[in-house]
Amino acid sequence: LLLSSSAALQLPTLRPQVISLPRLNAQPLWLRQQVAARACADADPPAAATGSRRAAMFAWASWGFYVAFLFLSDVPPGPNVFQTGPEFYDAVRDLSLNFFFVYPLIAATAAPVVDPTYEAIFNVAIAYSLLFVGFAADGRDSHVPGGFAPFLAAMPFATNLAYLPYLATRSTNPRPPEKPLSALEAAAEWRGGGAP
């Protein structure tokens, strides 16, 4: 079919349509978190205290289960704490002396020889407990005299035996800091959502 004139061919006129997209939030994530924290801090204090009590009860219950299951029961492999022999305590002493291989580097001939697998597991547990050093700077107090220092000192030796009671005695953070974050703090809190 041939068309003699271009007027006979009527093409629909295309008009651009405006689609409304959701507005993107240009605020950095750390600023949005501060605003959300302030909104939560203005919430009803008794409700926050109830949640805090529940969290403390959960931490104490977790600690009780941890102690009962790992140290007092015969369910996990190995003897319970009351049936361990002196060789176990000797191994723990030797592992403590070889803490992060410091003693073997200082006095290689005097350092005890320990199974490398045990030493690796022991050093991983110590490294895990060092992750909790950040709690010393979070601005929360503990209801225990001395604050976080006794828990921090016990964590390399007892890990979760000290960590769970700290969570149970830790005070809630009632309000975010009133002063704005410094440039260094803002950079440390930045998670990739705009300029820090």
XYZ file of N, CA and C in Angstrom:
588
model
N 0.851 -1.172 0.000
C 0.000 0.000 0.000
C 0.895 1.232 0.000
N 0.689 2.045 -0.974
C 1.474 3.259 -1.104
C 0.635 4.446 -0.705
N 1.240 5.303 0.069
C 0.554 6.534 0.471
C 1.146 7.674 -0.340
N 0.273 8.464 -0.923
C 0.754 9.532 -1.781
C 1.175 10.763 -1.016
N 0.650 10.943 0.150
C 1.006 12.160 0.875
C 1.384 11.807 2.302
N 2.259 12.614 2.865
C 2.672 12.381 4.248
C 1.595 12.784 5.225
N 0.629 13.577 4.765
C -0.462 13.989 5.642
C -1.365 12.810 5.955
N -1.389 11.842 5.064
C -2.244 10.693 5.305
C -1.705 9.822 6.435
N -0.441 9.934 6.659
C 0.175 9.141 7.723
C 0.193 9.966 8.998
N -0.641 9.650 9.913
C -0.744 10.384 11.171
C -0.070 9.558 12.273
N 1.047 10.022 12.745
C 1.738 9.364 13.846
C 1.318 10.018 15.150
N 1.150 9.223 16.194
C 0.774 9.843 17.473
C 1.914 10.710 17.995
N 1.542 11.784 18.606
C 2.525 12.691 19.178
C 2.953 12.137 20.532
N 4.227 12.001 20.690
C 4.752 11.499 21.956
C 5.063 12.672 22.862
N 4.478 12.653 24.015
C 4.748 13.695 24.997
C 5.468 13.063 26.180
N 6.499 13.730 26.649
C 7.189 13.164 27.819
C 6.284 13.205 29.041
N 6.273 12.116 29.753
C 5.475 12.056 30.968
C 6.378 12.289 32.169
N 5.855 13.018 33.110
C 6.598 13.289 34.332
C 6.223 12.220 35.351
N 7.217 11.497 35.772
C 7.006 10.451 36.774
C 7.607 10.956 38.072
N 6.808 10.959 39.098
C 7.331 11.436 40.380
C 8.024 10.272 41.088
N 9.290 10.462 41.336
C 10.088 9.471 42.051
C 10.117 9.825 43.528
N 10.307 8.844 44.366
C 10.437 9.192 45.783
C 11.668 10.061 45.989
N 11.539 11.009 46.875
C 12.632 11.942 47.136
C 13.762 11.207 47.848
N 14.941 11.335 47.304
C 16.100 10.701 47.917
C 16.583 11.551 49.072
N 16.933 10.908 50.138
C 17.422 11.634 51.299
C 18.904 11.891 51.111
N 19.263 13.159 51.043
C 20.660 13.513 50.800
C 21.464 13.601 52.091
N 20.826 13.353 53.231
C 21.561 13.426 54.489
C 22.436 12.190 54.646
N 23.620 12.357 55.213
C 24.452 11.185 55.472
C 23.804 10.271 56.508
N 24.189 9.017 56.449
C 23.598 8.017 57.334
C 23.823 8.351 58.799
N 25.012 8.835 59.152
C 25.294 9.119 60.558
C 24.380 10.214 61.083
N 24.014 11.197 60.221
C 23.124 12.269 60.663
C 21.711 11.739 60.844
N 21.271 10.864 59.929
C 19.944 10.271 60.081
C 19.872 9.418 61.341
N 20.975 8.726 61.660
C 20.989 7.908 62.872
C 20.927 8.778 64.121
N 21.588 9.937 64.094
C 21.525 10.838 65.247
C 20.108 11.347 65.453
N 19.429 11.701 64.355
C 18.051 12.190 64.458
C 17.153 11.085 64.994
N 17.330 9.866 64.494
C 16.525 8.742 64.980
C 16.817 8.448 66.446
N 18.072 8.574 66.852
C 18.428 8.326 68.253
C 17.811 9.378 69.159
N 17.780 10.629 68.706
C 17.147 11.679 69.515
C 15.653 11.429 69.646
N 15.028 10.957 68.563
C 13.598 10.658 68.621
C 13.335 9.516 69.594
N 14.209 8.509 69.598
C 14.053 7.396 70.541
C 14.328 7.845 71.971
N 15.252 8.775 72.124
C 15.590 9.239 73.468
C 14.452 10.038 74.071
N 13.645 10.669 73.217
C 12.512 11.440 73.717
C 11.308 10.563 74.015
N 11.440 9.258 73.818
C 10.337 8.342 74.085
C 10.093 8.247 75.586
N 9.068 7.533 75.936
C 8.676 7.393 77.329
C 9.770 6.667 78.112
N 10.368 7.285 79.152
C 11.448 6.635 79.894
C 11.065 5.311 80.548
N 9.841 5.141 81.106
C 9.535 3.834 81.690
C 9.578 2.704 80.669
N 9.177 2.990 79.426
C 9.234 1.948 78.403
C 10.679 1.573 78.121
N 11.552 2.568 78.082
C 12.967 2.286 77.850
C 13.548 1.496 79.015
N 13.125 1.825 80.235
C 13.633 1.107 81.399
C 13.160 -0.345 81.389
N 11.924 -0.585 80.937
C 11.421 -1.950 80.854
C 12.241 -2.758 79.858
N 12.539 -2.160 78.699
C 13.374 -2.843 77.715
C 14.761 -3.098 78.243
N 15.275 -2.151 79.023
C 16.601 -2.312 79.601
C 16.604 -3.461 80.610
N 15.544 -3.556 81.419
C 15.451 -4.649 82.384
C 15.350 -5.994 81.681
N 14.579 -6.028 80.599
C 14.455 -7.274 79.842
C 15.795 -7.675 79.243
N 16.521 -6.705 78.712
C 17.836 -7.000 78.132
C 18.790 -7.503 79.207
N 18.741 -6.900 80.397
C 19.606 -7.347 81.490
C 19.231 -8.761 81.929
N 17.930 -9.037 82.020
C 17.504 -10.383 82.403
C 17.930 -11.405 81.350
N 17.852 -11.034 80.072
C 18.287 -11.936 79.008
C 19.790 -12.186 79.093
N 20.566 -11.141 79.383
C 22.021 -11.308 79.503
C 22.365 -12.213 80.682
N 21.689 -12.020 81.829
C 21.954 -12.890 82.979
C 21.525 -14.329 82.693
N 20.389 -14.515 82.005
C 19.941 -15.870 81.660
C 20.927 -16.532 80.697
N 21.433 -15.763 79.742
C 22.432 -16.301 78.809
C 23.699 -16.699 79.546
N 24.106 -15.881 80.493
C 25.302 -16.194 81.271
C 25.086 -17.467 82.089
N 23.911 -17.593 82.714
C 23.607 -18.795 83.492
C 23.617 -20.049 82.627
N 23.027 -19.965 81.437
C 23.044 -21.103 80.520
C 24.468 -21.416 80.079
N 25.241 -20.388 79.787
C 26.632 -20.559 79.341
C 27.447 -21.299 80.399
N 27.329 -20.858 81.645
C 28.080 -21.492 82.734
C 27.589 -22.919 82.965
N 26.269 -23.095 83.025
C 25.727 -24.423 83.307
C 26.064 -25.413 82.200
N 25.961 -24.987 80.957
C 26.189 -25.914 79.849
C 27.669 -26.210 79.645
N 28.494 -25.179 79.600
C 29.896 -25.403 79.254
C 30.762 -25.861 80.418
N 30.444 -25.420 81.615
C 31.336 -25.723 82.730
C 30.809 -26.797 83.672
N 29.511 -26.886 83.832
C 28.972 -27.779 84.854
C 28.344 -29.053 84.305
N 27.990 -29.080 83.016
C 27.305 -30.266 82.495
C 28.287 -31.195 81.788
N 27.832 -32.409 81.566
C 28.637 -33.402 80.857
C 28.195 -33.546 79.403
N 27.339 -32.663 78.921
C 26.842 -32.740 77.548
C 27.924 -32.385 76.532
N 28.634 -31.260 76.677
C 29.686 -30.978 75.688
C 30.847 -31.954 75.844
N 31.647 -32.115 74.797
C 32.770 -33.048 74.908
C 33.772 -32.599 75.962
N 34.371 -33.555 76.610
C 35.350 -33.268 77.652
C 34.718 -33.272 79.029
N 35.541 -33.334 80.044
C 35.013 -33.359 81.413
C 34.526 -31.977 81.837
N 33.637 -31.969 82.837
C 33.199 -30.672 83.355
C 34.296 -30.097 84.245
N 34.070 -28.916 84.756
C 35.124 -28.198 85.474
C 35.544 -28.911 86.763
N 34.655 -29.715 87.341
C 34.988 -30.409 88.581
C 35.768 -31.701 88.336
N 35.823 -32.160 87.092
C 36.503 -33.414 86.782
C 37.793 -33.209 85.994
N 38.230 -31.987 85.843
C 39.464 -31.744 85.089
C 40.670 -32.060 85.960
N 41.689 -32.573 85.318
C 42.903 -32.933 86.038
C 43.908 -31.799 86.055
N 45.007 -31.989 86.770
C 46.020 -30.933 86.866
C 46.700 -30.638 85.531
N 46.705 -31.613 84.615
C 47.331 -31.356 83.310
C 46.583 -30.266 82.534
N 45.283 -30.160 82.758
C 44.501 -29.095 82.117
C 44.969 -27.729 82.610
N 45.120 -27.598 83.914
C 45.540 -26.311 84.476
C 46.981 -25.984 84.090
N 47.823 -27.014 83.949
C 49.191 -26.785 83.458
C 49.171 -26.273 82.017
N 48.294 -26.843 81.191
C 48.192 -26.395 79.797
C 47.695 -24.955 79.722
N 46.735 -24.612 80.572
C 46.230 -23.227 80.593
C 47.331 -22.271 81.026
N 48.115 -22.658 82.026
C 49.232 -21.809 82.456
C 50.243 -21.624 81.329
N 50.586 -22.717 80.647
C 51.552 -22.632 79.550
C 51.022 -21.779 78.399
N 49.739 -21.930 78.091
C 49.148 -21.101 77.036
C 49.153 -19.628 77.430
N 48.903 -19.360 78.697
C 48.918 -17.969 79.164
C 50.319 -17.384 79.097
N 51.326 -18.194 79.366
C 52.704 -17.706 79.257
C 53.085 -17.417 77.804
N 52.525 -18.179 76.877
C 52.821 -17.984 75.456
C 51.863 -16.992 74.798
N 51.256 -16.147 75.584
C 50.262 -15.180 75.123
C 50.784 -14.398 73.924
N 50.129 -14.566 72.769
C 50.498 -13.916 71.499
C 51.977 -14.087 71.170
N 52.553 -15.183 71.579
C 53.947 -15.545 71.271
C 54.954 -14.528 71.807
N 54.577 -13.761 72.811
C 55.499 -12.759 73.357
C 56.627 -13.449 74.117
N 56.276 -14.347 75.012
C 57.303 -15.025 75.810
C 58.239 -15.872 74.947
N 57.738 -16.620 73.958
C 58.679 -17.359 73.100
C 59.614 -16.441 72.314
N 59.185 -15.237 71.986
C 60.073 -14.310 71.280
C 61.123 -13.716 72.208
N 60.752 -13.514 73.481
C 61.693 -12.918 74.436
C 62.691 -13.958 74.928
N 62.185 -15.093 75.355
C 63.052 -16.151 75.893
C 62.629 -17.482 75.283
N 63.129 -17.767 74.117
C 62.692 -18.953 73.375
C 63.034 -20.254 74.098
N 64.142 -20.293 74.796
C 64.532 -21.542 75.459
C 63.736 -21.790 76.734
N 63.256 -20.740 77.379
C 62.517 -20.905 78.630
C 61.013 -21.051 78.414
N 60.519 -20.714 77.231
C 59.077 -20.771 76.972
C 58.606 -22.216 76.905
N 57.438 -22.508 77.483
C 56.924 -23.875 77.429
C 56.505 -24.242 76.003
N 56.639 -25.504 75.679
C 56.237 -26.002 74.364
C 54.781 -26.452 74.464
N 53.955 -25.875 73.605
C 52.514 -26.141 73.643
C 52.079 -26.602 72.251
N 51.054 -27.435 72.219
C 50.490 -27.875 70.946
C 50.069 -26.644 70.132
N 50.520 -26.516 68.888
C 50.205 -25.318 68.102
C 48.711 -25.117 67.862
N 47.948 -26.205 67.806
C 46.504 -26.063 67.623
C 45.881 -25.389 68.836
N 46.249 -25.834 70.026
C 45.738 -25.203 71.244
C 46.156 -23.741 71.320
N 47.393 -23.488 70.932
C 47.901 -22.122 70.996
C 47.149 -21.213 70.026
N 46.837 -21.718 68.843
C 46.088 -20.927 67.866
C 44.681 -20.625 68.373
N 44.017 -21.633 68.928
C 42.666 -21.423 69.460
C 42.700 -20.437 70.621
N 43.678 -20.570 71.482
C 43.809 -19.666 72.626
C 44.030 -18.227 72.157
N 44.895 -18.029 71.159
C 45.165 -16.680 70.667
C 43.964 -16.082 69.938
N 43.167 -16.906 69.259
C 41.939 -16.407 68.630
C 40.957 -15.950 69.705
N 40.855 -16.709 70.799
C 39.969 -16.300 71.895
C 40.435 -14.988 72.523
N 41.735 -14.803 72.650
C 42.263 -13.547 73.193
C 41.975 -12.397 72.231
N 42.169 -12.626 70.936
C 41.883 -11.584 69.946
C 40.403 -11.228 69.957
N 39.542 -12.226 70.139
C 38.103 -11.982 70.234
C 37.788 -11.080 71.423
N 38.441 -11.321 72.536
C 38.172 -10.496 73.717
C 38.705 -9.079 73.544
N 39.737 -8.898 72.729
C 40.259 -7.547 72.498
C 39.297 -6.696 71.675
N 38.351 -7.320 70.992
C 37.351 -6.555 70.254
C 36.475 -5.723 71.185
N 36.393 -6.117 72.446
C 35.531 -5.420 73.386
C 36.151 -4.153 73.947
N 37.368 -3.838 73.562
C 38.008 -2.609 74.035
C 37.187 -1.396 73.608
N 36.490 -1.492 72.491
C 35.642 -0.389 72.033
C 34.553 -0.024 73.024
N 34.115 -0.973 73.843
C 33.100 -0.665 74.847
C 33.622 0.293 75.913
N 34.928 0.359 76.074
C 35.493 1.261 77.080
C 35.285 2.715 76.697
N 35.051 2.983 75.421
C 34.910 4.363 74.957
C 33.486 4.711 74.560
N 32.504 3.875 74.883
C 31.154 4.162 74.414
C 30.375 5.100 75.325
N 30.957 5.525 76.426
C 30.318 6.518 77.278
C 29.291 5.963 78.240
N 29.110 4.674 78.295
C 28.138 4.102 79.228
C 28.863 3.607 80.465
N 28.186 3.710 81.571
C 28.755 3.242 82.826
C 28.188 1.874 83.158
N 28.873 1.202 84.054
C 28.377 -0.053 84.585
C 27.918 0.221 86.012
N 26.970 -0.570 86.480
C 26.484 -0.400 87.850
C 27.411 -1.067 88.853
N 28.582 -1.446 88.416
C 29.571 -2.106 89.260
C 30.672 -1.105 89.566
N 31.176 -1.069 90.797
C 32.282 -0.150 91.090
C 33.474 -0.427 90.177
N 34.046 0.618 89.670
C 35.165 0.475 88.744
C 34.746 0.548 87.297
N 33.429 0.555 87.035
C 32.946 0.672 85.669
C 33.299 -0.530 84.816
N 33.791 -0.264 83.639
C 34.081 -1.317 82.675
C 35.450 -1.945 82.887
N 36.315 -1.296 83.665
C 37.700 -1.762 83.823
C 37.805 -3.206 84.337
N 37.058 -3.626 85.373
C 37.186 -5.027 85.810
C 36.762 -6.027 84.731
N 35.714 -5.687 83.982
C 35.263 -6.579 82.916
C 36.300 -6.648 81.801
N 36.858 -5.493 81.463
C 37.864 -5.442 80.404
C 39.113 -6.225 80.801
N 39.478 -6.162 82.072
C 40.645 -6.918 82.540
C 40.365 -8.419 82.555
N 39.118 -8.815 82.802
C 38.786 -10.241 82.877
C 38.512 -10.867 81.515
N 38.164 -10.064 80.514
C 37.777 -10.633 79.218
C 38.869 -11.436 78.516
N 40.146 -11.052 78.539
C 41.132 -11.921 77.887
C 41.243 -13.299 78.536
N 40.889 -13.400 79.794
C 41.012 -14.678 80.494
C 39.704 -15.463 80.501
N 38.578 -14.771 80.491
C 37.303 -15.457 80.638
C 36.314 -15.160 79.516
N 36.649 -14.368 78.541
C 35.815 -13.957 77.405
C 34.354 -13.775 77.806
N 33.472 -14.709 77.412
C 32.044 -14.510 77.645
C 31.648 -14.596 79.109
N 32.465 -15.206 79.944
C 32.156 -15.199 81.377
C 32.176 -13.780 81.920
N 32.966 -12.901 81.335
C 33.007 -11.506 81.767
C 32.134 -10.621 80.891
N 31.987 -10.965 79.619
C 31.240 -10.115 78.689
C 29.744 -10.103 78.990
N 29.143 -11.245 79.228
C 27.701 -11.293 79.477
C 27.302 -10.572 80.765
N 28.033 -10.711 81.889
C 27.682 -9.896 83.058
C 27.852 -8.393 82.810
N 28.825 -8.016 81.994
C 28.956 -6.591 81.667
C 27.714 -6.094 80.940
N 27.205 -6.886 79.987
C 25.996 -6.468 79.282
C 24.813 -6.353 80.232
N 24.768 -7.221 81.240
C 23.655 -7.184 82.187
C 23.734 -5.976 83.109
N 24.942 -5.532 83.444
C 25.076 -4.412 84.382
C 25.288 -3.081 83.682
N 25.362 -3.088 82.385
C 25.616 -1.870 81.614
C 24.406 -0.954 81.659
N 24.651 0.324 81.847
C 23.547 1.278 81.890
C 23.071 1.578 80.478
N 21.814 1.975 80.380
C 21.292 2.346 79.071
C 21.867 3.693 78.670
N 21.848 3.954 77.407
C 22.319 5.239 76.897
C 21.089 6.110 76.708
N 20.737 6.943 77.706
C 19.459 7.634 77.660
C 19.358 8.662 76.543
N 20.414 9.336 76.244
C 20.361 10.377 75.224
C 21.633 10.344 74.389
N 21.502 10.675 73.117
C 22.718 10.813 72.320
C 23.465 12.065 72.743
N 24.709 12.191 72.377
C 25.453 13.384 72.758
C 24.790 14.639 72.210
N 24.762 15.677 73.027
C 24.121 16.926 72.626
C 24.957 17.699 71.618
N 26.265 17.638 71.749
C 27.107 18.391 70.825
C 27.226 17.620 69.511
N 27.370 18.329 68.397
C 27.503 17.629 67.118
C 28.830 16.879 67.041
N 28.869 15.925 66.149
C 30.083 15.130 65.985
C 31.204 15.983 65.407
N 32.414 15.714 65.850
C 33.567 16.392 65.265
C 33.811 15.813 63.871
N 34.696 16.435 63.128
C 34.984 15.957 61.773
C 35.550 14.538 61.806
N 36.392 14.249 62.789
C 36.962 12.910 62.909
C 35.886 11.883 63.260
N 34.990 12.234 64.199
C 33.913 11.321 64.571
C 32.964 11.095 63.400
N 32.658 12.172 62.670
C 31.774 12.037 61.515
C 32.403 11.146 60.454
N 33.706 11.285 60.234
C 34.389 10.432 59.257
C 34.395 8.977 59.723
N 34.547 8.759 61.025
C 34.552 7.392 61.548
C 33.170 6.758 61.463
N 32.115 7.569 61.573
C 30.750 7.062 61.513
C 30.213 6.983 60.089
N 30.942 7.502 59.120
C 30.455 7.567 57.749
C 30.354 6.177 57.154
N 29.237 5.909 56.468
C 29.021 4.595 55.873
C 28.737 4.680 54.375
N 29.199 5.743 53.732
C 29.104 5.829 52.281
C 27.860 6.494 51.745
N 27.119 7.248 52.505
C 25.902 7.903 52.028
C 26.058 9.398 51.933
N 26.886 9.900 51.081
C 27.094 11.346 50.969
C 28.399 11.742 51.623
N 28.595 13.028 51.723
C 29.851 13.527 52.301
C 29.851 13.322 53.807
N 31.001 12.955 54.368
C 31.055 12.765 55.825
C 31.021 14.066 56.580
